[in-house]
C-alpha positions as YAML, in Angstrom:
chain: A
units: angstrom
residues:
- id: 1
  name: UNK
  ca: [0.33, 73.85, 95.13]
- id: 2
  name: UNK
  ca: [2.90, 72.40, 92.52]
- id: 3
  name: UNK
  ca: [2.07, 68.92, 93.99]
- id: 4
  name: UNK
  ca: [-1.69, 69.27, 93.08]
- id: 5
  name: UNK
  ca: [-0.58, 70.35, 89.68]
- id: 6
  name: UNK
  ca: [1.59, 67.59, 88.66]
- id: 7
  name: UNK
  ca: [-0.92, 64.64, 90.64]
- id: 8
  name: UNK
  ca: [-3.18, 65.90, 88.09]
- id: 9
  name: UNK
  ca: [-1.41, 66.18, 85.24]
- id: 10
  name: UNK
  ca: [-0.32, 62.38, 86.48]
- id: 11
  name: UNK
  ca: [-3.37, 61.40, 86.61]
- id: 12
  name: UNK
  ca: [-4.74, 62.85, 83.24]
- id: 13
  name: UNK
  ca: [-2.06, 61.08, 81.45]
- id: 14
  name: UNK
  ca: [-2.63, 57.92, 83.09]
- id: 15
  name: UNK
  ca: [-6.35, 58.24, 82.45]
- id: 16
  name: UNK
  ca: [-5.05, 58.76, 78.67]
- id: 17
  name: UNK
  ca: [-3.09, 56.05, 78.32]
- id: 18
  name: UNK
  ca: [-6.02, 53.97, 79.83]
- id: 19
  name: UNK
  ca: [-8.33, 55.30, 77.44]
- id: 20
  name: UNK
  ca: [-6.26, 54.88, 74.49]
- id: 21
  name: UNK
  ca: [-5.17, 51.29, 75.47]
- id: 22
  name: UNK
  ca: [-8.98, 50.41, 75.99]
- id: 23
  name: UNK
  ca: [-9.89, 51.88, 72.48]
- id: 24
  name: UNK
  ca: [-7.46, 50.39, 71.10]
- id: 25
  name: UNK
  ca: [-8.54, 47.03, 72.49]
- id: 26
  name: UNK
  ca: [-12.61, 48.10, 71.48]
- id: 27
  name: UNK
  ca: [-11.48, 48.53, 68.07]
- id: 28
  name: UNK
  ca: [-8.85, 45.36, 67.51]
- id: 29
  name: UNK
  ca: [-9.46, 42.64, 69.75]
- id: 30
  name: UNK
  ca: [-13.25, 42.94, 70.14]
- id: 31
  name: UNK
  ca: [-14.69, 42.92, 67.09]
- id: 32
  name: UNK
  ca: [-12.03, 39.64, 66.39]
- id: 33
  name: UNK
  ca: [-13.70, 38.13, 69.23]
- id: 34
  name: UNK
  ca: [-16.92, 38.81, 68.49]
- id: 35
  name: UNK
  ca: [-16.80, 37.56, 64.79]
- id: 36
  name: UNK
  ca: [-14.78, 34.59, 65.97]
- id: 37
  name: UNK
  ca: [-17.69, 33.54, 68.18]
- id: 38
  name: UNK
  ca: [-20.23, 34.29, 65.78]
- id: 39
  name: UNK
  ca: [-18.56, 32.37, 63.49]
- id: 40
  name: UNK
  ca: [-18.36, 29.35, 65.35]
- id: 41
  name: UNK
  ca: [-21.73, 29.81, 66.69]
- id: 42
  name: UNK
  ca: [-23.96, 30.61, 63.80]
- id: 43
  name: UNK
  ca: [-21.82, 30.18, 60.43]
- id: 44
  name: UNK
  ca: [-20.05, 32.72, 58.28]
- id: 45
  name: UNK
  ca: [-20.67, 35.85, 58.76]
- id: 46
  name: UNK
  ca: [-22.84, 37.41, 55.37]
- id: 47
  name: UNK
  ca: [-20.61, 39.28, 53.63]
- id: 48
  name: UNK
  ca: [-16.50, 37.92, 52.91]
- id: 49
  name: UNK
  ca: [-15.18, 37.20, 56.19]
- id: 50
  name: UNK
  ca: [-13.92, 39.11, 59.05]
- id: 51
  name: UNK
  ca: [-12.68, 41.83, 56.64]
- id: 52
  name: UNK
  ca: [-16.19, 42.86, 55.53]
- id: 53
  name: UNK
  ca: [-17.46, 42.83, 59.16]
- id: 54
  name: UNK
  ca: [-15.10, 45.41, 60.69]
- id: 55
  name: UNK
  ca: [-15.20, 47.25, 57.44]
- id: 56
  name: UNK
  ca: [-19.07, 47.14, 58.56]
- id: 57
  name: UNK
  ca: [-18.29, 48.02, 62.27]
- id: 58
  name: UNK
  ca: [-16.08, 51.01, 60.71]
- id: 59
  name: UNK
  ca: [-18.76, 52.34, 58.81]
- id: 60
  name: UNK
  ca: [-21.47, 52.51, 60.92]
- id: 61
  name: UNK
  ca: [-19.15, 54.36, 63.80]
- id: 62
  name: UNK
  ca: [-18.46, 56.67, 61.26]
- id: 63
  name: UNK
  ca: [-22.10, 56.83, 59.80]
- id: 64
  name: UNK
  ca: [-22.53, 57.77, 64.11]
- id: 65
  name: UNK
  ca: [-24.47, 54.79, 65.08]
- id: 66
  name: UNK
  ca: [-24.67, 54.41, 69.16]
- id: 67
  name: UNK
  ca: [-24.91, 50.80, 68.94]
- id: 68
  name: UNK
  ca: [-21.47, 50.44, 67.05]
- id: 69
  name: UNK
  ca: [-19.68, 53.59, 69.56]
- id: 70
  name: UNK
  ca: [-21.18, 51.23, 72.65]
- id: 71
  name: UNK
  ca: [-19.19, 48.78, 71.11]
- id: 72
  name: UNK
  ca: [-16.43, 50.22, 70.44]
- id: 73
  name: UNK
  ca: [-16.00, 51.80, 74.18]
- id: 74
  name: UNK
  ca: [-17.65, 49.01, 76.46]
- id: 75
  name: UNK
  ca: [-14.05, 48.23, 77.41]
- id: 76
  name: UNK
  ca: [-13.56, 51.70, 78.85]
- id: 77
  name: UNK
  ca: [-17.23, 51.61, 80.07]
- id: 78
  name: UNK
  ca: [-17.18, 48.59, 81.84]
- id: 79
  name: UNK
  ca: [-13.79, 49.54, 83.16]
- id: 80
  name: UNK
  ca: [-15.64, 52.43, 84.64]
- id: 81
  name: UNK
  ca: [-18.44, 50.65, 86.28]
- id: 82
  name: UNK
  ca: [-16.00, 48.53, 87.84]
- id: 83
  name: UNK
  ca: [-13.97, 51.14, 89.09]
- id: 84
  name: UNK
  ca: [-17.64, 53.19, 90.35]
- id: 85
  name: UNK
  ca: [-18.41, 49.87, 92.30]
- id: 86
  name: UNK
  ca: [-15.36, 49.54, 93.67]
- id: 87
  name: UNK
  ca: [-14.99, 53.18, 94.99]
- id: 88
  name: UNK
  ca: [-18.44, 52.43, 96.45]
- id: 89
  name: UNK
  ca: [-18.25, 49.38, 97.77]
- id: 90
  name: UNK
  ca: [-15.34, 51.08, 99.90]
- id: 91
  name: UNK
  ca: [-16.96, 53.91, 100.40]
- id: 92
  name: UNK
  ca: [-20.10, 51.99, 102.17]
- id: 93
  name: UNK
  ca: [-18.09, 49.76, 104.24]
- id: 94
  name: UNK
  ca: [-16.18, 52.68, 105.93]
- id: 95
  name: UNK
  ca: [-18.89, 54.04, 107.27]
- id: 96
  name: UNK
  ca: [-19.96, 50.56, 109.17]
- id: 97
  name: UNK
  ca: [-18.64, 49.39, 112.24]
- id: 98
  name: UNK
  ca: [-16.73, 45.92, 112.52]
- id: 99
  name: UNK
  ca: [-17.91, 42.86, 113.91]
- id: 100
  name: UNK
  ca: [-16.21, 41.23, 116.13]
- id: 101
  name: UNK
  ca: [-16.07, 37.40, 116.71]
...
């Protein structure tokens, strides 16, 4: 019983620090990469450089937009889905015999 206890506790603490490392990354390193590319791709950005567009990212996840939260946490999302496909993926091919050569 103490086992089950601290495996979870384990893995609530990992799934923390996943979280948290993923957020972090949502809310640093994407929107740099995403204005970089813009930037190269279409011009500057409208208002005074990268300062003004996560100043605009920042207020619109605090105004509650879903569009800039998606943002935000499609690191952790897609981390997700990866992990979902890969449980199923392994999942379905347990279930089906091997061929042999």
């Amino acid at each position: 019983m103490v086992d089950k206890k601290h495996s979870f506790a384990r893995s609530l603490l990992s799934e923390i620090a996943l979280f948290s490392i993923l957020l972090l990354a949502g809310l640093v390193l994407l929107p740099l990469a995403i204005y970089m590319i813009g930037n190269s791709l279409f011009g500057d950005y409208s208002g005074s450089g990268f300062s003004s567009f996560y100043a605009t990212i920042h207020s619109e996840m605090r105004s509650g937009r879903p569009a800039a939260w998606l943002l935000v946490l499609s690191p952790y999302i897609v981390w997700q889905l990866f992990r979902l496909t890969w449980r199923g993926f392994s999942w379905a091919s347990r279930g089906k015999p091997e061929i042999a050569p």
